[in-house]
Tab-separated table of C-alpha atoms in Angstrom:
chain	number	residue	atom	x	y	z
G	1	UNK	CA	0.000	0.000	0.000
G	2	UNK	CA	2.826	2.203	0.877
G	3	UNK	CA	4.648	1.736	-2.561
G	4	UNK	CA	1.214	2.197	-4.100
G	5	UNK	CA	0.750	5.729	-2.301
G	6	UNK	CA	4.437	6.702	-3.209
G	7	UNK	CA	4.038	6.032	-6.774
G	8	UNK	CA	0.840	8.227	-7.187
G	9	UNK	CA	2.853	10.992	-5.623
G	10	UNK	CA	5.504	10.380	-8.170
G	11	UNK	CA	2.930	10.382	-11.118
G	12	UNK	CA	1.350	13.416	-9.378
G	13	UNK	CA	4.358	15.448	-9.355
G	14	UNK	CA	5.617	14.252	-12.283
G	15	UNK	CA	2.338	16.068	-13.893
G	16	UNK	CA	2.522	18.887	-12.165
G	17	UNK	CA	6.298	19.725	-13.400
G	18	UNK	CA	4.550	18.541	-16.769
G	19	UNK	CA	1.373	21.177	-16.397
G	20	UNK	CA	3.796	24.002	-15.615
G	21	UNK	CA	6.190	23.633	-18.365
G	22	UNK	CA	2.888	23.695	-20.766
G	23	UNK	CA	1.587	26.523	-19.376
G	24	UNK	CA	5.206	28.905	-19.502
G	25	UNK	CA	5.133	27.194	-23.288
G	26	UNK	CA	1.792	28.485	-24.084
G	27	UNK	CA	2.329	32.023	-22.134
G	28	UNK	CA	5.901	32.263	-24.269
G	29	UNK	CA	4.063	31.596	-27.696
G	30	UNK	CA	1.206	33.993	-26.646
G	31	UNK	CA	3.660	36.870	-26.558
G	32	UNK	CA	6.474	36.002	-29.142
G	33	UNK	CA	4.055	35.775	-32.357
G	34	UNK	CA	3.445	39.816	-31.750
G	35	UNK	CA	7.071	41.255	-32.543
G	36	UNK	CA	5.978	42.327	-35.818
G	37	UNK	CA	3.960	44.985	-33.788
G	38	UNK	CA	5.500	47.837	-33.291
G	39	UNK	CA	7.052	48.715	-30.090
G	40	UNK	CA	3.573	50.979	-28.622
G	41	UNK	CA	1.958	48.149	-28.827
G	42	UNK	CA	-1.332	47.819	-26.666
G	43	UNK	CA	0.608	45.709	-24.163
G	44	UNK	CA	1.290	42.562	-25.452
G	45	UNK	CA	4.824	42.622	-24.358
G	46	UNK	CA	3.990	43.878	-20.699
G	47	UNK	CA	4.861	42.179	-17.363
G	48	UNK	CA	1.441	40.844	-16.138
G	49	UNK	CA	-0.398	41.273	-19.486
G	50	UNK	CA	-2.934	38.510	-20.111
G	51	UNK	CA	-3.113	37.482	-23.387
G	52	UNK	CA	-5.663	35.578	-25.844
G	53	UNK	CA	-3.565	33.691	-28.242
G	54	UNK	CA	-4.642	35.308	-32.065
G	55	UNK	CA	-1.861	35.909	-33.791
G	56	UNK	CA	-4.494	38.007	-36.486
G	57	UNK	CA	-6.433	39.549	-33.894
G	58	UNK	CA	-5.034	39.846	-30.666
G	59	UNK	CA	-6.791	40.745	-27.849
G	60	UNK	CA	-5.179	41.330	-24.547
G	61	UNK	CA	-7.009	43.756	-22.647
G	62	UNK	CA	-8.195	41.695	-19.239
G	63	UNK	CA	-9.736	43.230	-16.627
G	64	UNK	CA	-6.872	42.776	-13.607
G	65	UNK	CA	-5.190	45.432	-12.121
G	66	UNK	CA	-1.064	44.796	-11.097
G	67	UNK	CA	0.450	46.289	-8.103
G	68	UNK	CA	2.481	49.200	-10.559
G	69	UNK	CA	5.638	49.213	-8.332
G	70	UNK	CA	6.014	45.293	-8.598
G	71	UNK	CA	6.619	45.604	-12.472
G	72	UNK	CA	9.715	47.077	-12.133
G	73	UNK	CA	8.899	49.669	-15.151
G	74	UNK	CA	10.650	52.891	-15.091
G	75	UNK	CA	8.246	54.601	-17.533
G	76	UNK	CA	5.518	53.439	-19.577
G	77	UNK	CA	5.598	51.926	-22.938
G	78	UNK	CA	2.080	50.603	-24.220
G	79	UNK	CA	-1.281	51.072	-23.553
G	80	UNK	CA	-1.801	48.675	-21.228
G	81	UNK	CA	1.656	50.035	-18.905
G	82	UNK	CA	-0.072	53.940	-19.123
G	83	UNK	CA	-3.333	52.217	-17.184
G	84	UNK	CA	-1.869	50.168	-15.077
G	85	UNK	CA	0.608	53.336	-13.658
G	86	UNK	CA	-2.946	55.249	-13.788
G	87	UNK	CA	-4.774	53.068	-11.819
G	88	UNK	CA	-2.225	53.018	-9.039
G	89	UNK	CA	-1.926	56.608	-8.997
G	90	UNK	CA	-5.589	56.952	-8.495
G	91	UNK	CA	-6.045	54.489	-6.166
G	92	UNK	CA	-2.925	54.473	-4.104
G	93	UNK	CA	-1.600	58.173	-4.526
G	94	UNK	CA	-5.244	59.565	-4.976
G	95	UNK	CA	-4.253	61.431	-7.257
G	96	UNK	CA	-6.833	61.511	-10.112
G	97	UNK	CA	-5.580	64.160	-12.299
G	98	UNK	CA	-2.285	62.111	-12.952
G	99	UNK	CA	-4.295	58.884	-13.576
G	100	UNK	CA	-6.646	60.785	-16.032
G	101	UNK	CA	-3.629	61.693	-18.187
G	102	UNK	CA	-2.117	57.669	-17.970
G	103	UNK	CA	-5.853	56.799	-19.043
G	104	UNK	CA	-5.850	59.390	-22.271
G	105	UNK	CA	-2.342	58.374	-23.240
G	106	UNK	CA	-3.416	55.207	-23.601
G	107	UNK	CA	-6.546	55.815	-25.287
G	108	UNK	CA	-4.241	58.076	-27.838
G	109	UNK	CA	-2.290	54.762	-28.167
G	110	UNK	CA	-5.603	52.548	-28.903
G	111	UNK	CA	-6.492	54.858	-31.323
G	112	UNK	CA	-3.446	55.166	-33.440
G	113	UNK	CA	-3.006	51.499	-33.360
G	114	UNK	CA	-6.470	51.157	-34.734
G	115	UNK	CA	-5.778	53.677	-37.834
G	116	UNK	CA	-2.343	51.826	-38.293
G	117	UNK	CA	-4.110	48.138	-38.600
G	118	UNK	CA	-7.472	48.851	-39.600
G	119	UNK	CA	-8.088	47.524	-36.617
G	120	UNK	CA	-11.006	50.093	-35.018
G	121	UNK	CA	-12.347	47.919	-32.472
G	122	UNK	CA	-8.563	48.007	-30.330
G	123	UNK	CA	-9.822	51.011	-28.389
G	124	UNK	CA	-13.174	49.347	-27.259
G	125	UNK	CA	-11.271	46.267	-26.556
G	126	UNK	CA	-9.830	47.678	-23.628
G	127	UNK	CA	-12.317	47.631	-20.892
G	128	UNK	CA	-10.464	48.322	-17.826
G	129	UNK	CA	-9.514	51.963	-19.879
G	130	UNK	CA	-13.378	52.744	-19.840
G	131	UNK	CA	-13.992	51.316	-16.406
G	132	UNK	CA	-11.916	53.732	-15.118
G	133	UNK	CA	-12.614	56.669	-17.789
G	134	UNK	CA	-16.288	57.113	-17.104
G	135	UNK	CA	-16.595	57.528	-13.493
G	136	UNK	CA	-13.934	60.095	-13.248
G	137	UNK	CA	-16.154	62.570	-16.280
G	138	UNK	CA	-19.181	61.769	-14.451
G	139	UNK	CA	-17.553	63.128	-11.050
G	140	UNK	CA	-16.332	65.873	-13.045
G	141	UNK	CA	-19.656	67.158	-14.970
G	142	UNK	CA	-18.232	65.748	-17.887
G	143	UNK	CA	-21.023	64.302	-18.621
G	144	UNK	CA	-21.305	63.514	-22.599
G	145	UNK	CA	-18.001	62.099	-22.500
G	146	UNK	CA	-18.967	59.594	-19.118
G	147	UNK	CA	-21.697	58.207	-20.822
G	148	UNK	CA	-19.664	57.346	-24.342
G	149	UNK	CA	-17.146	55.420	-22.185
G	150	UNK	CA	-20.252	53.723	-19.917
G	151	UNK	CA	-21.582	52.974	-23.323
G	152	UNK	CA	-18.914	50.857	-24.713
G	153	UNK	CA	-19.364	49.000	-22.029
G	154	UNK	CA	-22.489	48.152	-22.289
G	155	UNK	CA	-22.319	47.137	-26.145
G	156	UNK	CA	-19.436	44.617	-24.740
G	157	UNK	CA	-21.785	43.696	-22.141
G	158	UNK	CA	-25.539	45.048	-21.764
G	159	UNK	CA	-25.856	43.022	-18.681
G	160	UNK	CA	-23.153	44.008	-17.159
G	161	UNK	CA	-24.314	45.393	-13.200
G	162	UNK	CA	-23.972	49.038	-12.736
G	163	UNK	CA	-23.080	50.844	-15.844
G	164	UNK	CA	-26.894	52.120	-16.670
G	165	UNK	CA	-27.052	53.343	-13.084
G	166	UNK	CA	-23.916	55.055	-13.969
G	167	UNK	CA	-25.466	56.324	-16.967
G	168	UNK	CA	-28.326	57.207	-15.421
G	169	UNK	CA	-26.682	59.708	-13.051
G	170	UNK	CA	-24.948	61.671	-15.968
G	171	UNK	CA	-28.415	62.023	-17.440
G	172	UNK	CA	-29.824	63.745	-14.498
G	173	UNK	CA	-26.898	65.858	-14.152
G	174	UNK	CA	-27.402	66.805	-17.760
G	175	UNK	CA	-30.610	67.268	-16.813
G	176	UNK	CA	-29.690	70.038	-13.919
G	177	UNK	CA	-27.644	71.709	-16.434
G	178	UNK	CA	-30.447	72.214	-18.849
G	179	UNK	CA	-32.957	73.689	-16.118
G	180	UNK	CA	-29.796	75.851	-15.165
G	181	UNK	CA	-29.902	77.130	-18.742
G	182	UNK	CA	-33.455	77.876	-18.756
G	183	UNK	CA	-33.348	74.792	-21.084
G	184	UNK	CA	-36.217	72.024	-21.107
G	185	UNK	CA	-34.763	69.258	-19.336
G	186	UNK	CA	-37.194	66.417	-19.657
G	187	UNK	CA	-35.134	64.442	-22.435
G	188	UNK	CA	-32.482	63.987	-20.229
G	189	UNK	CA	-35.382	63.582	-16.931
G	190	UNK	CA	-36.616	60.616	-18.907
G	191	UNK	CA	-33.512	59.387	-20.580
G	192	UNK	CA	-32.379	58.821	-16.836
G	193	UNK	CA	-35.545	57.229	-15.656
G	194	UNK	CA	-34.974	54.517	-18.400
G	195	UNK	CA	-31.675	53.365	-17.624
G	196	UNK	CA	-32.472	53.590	-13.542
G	197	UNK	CA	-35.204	50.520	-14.732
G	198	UNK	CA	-32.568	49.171	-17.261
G	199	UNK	CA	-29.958	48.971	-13.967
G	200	UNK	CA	-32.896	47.329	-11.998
G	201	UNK	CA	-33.400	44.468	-14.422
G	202	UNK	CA	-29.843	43.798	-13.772
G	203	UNK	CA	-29.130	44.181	-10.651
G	204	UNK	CA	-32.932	44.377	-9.034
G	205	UNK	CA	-31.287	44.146	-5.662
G	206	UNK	CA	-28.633	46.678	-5.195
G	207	UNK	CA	-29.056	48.708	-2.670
G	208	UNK	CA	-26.602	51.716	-4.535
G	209	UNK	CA	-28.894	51.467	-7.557
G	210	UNK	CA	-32.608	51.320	-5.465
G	211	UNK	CA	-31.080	54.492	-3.108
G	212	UNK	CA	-30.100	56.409	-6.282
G	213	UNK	CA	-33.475	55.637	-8.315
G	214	UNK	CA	-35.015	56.946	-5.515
G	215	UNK	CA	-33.219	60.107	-4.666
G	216	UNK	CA	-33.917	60.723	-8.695
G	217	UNK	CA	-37.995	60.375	-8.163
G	218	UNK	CA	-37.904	62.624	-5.051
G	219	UNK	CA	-35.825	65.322	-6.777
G	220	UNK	CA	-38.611	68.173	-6.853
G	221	UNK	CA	-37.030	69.423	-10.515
G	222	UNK	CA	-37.846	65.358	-11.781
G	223	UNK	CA	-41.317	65.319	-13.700
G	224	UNK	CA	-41.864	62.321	-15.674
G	225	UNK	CA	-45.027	62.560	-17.656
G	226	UNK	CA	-46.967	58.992	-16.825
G	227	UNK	CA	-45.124	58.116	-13.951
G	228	UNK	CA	-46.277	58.338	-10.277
G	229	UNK	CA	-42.792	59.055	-8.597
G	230	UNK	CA	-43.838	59.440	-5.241
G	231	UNK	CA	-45.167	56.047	-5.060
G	232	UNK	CA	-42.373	54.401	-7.210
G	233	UNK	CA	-39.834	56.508	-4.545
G	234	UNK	CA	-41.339	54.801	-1.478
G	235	UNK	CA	-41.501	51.306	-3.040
G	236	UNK	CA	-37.477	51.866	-4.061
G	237	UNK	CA	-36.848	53.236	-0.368
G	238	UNK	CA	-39.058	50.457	1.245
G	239	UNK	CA	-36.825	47.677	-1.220
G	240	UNK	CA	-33.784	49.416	-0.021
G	241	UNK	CA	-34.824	49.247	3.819
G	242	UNK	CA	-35.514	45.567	3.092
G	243	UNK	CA	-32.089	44.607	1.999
G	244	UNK	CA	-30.347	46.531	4.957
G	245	UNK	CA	-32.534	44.458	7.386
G	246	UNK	CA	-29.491	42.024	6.134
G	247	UNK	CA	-27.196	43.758	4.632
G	248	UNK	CA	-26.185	47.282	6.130
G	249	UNK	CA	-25.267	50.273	3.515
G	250	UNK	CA	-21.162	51.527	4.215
G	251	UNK	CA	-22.904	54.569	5.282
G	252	UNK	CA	-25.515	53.752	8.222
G	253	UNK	CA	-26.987	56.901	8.359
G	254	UNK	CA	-28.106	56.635	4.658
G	255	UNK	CA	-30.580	53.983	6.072
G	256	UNK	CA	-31.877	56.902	8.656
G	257	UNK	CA	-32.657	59.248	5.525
G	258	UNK	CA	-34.249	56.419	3.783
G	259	UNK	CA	-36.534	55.267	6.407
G	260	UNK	CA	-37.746	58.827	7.694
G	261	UNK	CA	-38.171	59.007	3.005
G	262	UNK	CA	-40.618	56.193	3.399
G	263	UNK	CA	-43.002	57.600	6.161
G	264	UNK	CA	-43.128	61.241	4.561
G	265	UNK	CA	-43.973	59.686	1.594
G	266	UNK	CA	-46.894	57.927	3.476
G	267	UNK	CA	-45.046	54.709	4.284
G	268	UNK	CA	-44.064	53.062	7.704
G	269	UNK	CA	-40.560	52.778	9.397
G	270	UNK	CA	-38.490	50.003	9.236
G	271	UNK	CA	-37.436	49.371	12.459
G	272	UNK	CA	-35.431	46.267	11.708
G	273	UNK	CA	-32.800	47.687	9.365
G	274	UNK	CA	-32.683	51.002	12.136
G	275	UNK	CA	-31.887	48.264	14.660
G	276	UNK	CA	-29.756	46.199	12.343
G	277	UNK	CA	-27.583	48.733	11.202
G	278	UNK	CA	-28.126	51.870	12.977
G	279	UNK	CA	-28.808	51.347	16.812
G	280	UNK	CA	-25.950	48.334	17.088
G	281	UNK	CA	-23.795	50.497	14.587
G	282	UNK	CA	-23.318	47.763	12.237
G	283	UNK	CA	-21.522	48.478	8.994
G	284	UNK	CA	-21.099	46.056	6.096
């Protein structure tokens, strides 16, 4: 039995050391096929780069991010380098202006690539680019050019959790900007309403998304012919309330401002997300 045990180990290891060389194989022939593009390449060539192996069509635009100092790069060469430096300067040096040019660099490097091999889909390939592109123009106003970057990421994925909620917002900030202008805002009112109810098909649970389409229905500038907002309000509020009885918001005293929402808009507290996640201070 013994011999029997030591063998399998053997065999075991054996195709393990087997399994590894594969893999380094198949990472070495994902990257070497690609020196015939030029040196700005999207990132083919970069540490940490995952690749898809088509030598006619490459695509290597994943959705990770790398810890920037750990690459060892002194300056960036390639799309994907000029992200991954921008996402660690907005996330760990908070500095957002920096990462904003890193994420237009690269875009400027999609782009040119694209023209060069009639290739126009390279800058839409690159997710992680618009991930990160779209919520920094909707925090600054920039509203038109948010939603073109939340966009492409919806024709990637229309499912994907999030980005009409994100679209949503820059519609209703469009939206303030027209009635600032003396400008009929109602387009942009109902443009915003759609892609709130888009966002809840998706993800009918969220507690972000059900807080946000909320705050949109009580916003006394909001009129949406049709729609009965003060009752649609209270029944995102009392949905919200309903998912904190088990799962607290980050901010507990959102759940305060949402419950004392439902009973002005004729509804009744909920006294076991206040208990859950306000009175025993409970943060998830």
């Amino acid at each position: 039995m013994l011999r029997f045990w030591r063998l399998a180990l053997a065999f075991t290891l054996c195709g393990l050391v087997l399994a590894i060389a594969l893999v380094s194989g198949r990472r070495s022939e994902a990257v070497n096929p690609f020196r015939a593009y030029p040196p700005l390449h999207a990132g083919i060539g970069s540490p940490g780069a995952i690749v898809d192996e088509q030598t006619e069509n490459p695509t290597f635009f994943a959705l990770v991010k790398t810890d920037w100092p750990l690459l060892g790069i002194d300056e960036p060469r390639t799309a994907w380098e000029y992200v991954q430096r921008g996402m660690y300067r907005q996330d760990d040096l908070r500095n957002e202006g920096a990462a904003l040019e890193d994420y237009l660099h690269a875009l400027e490097l999609l782009e040119h690539l694209a023209v060069e091999h009639q290739d126009p889909t390279l800058p839409e390939r690159m997710l992680l680019l618009h991930f990160r592109l779209g919520p920094i123009f909707l925090h600054r106003g920039e509203y038109e050019r948010a939603i073109e970057h939340f966009e492409t990421l919806l024709h990637e994925d229309p499912e994907l959790e999030g980005i009409h909620r994100e679209i949503a917002l820059a519609y209703e900030g469009l939206a303030h900007e027209a009635a600032e202008h003396g400008e009929d805002p109602s387009a942009f009112q109902r443009l915003a309403f759609e892609h709130f109810q888009s966002e809840l098909h998706n993800g009918p649970n969220n507690q972000l998304t059900l807080y946000e389409f909320g705050h949109f229905l009580t916003d006394p500038e909001v009129h949406l012919e049709g729609v009965n907002q003060p009752r649609l309000a209270r029944e995102m509020y009392e949905r919200y309330l309903a998912r904190a009885v088990e799962h607290c918001d980050t901010y507990p005293l959102r759940i305060v401002e949402v419950d004392q929402a439902v009973v002005a808009l004729g509804g009744r507290s909920n006294q076991k997300a206040l208990r859950n996640c306000v009175a025993g201070e409970r943060v998830q």
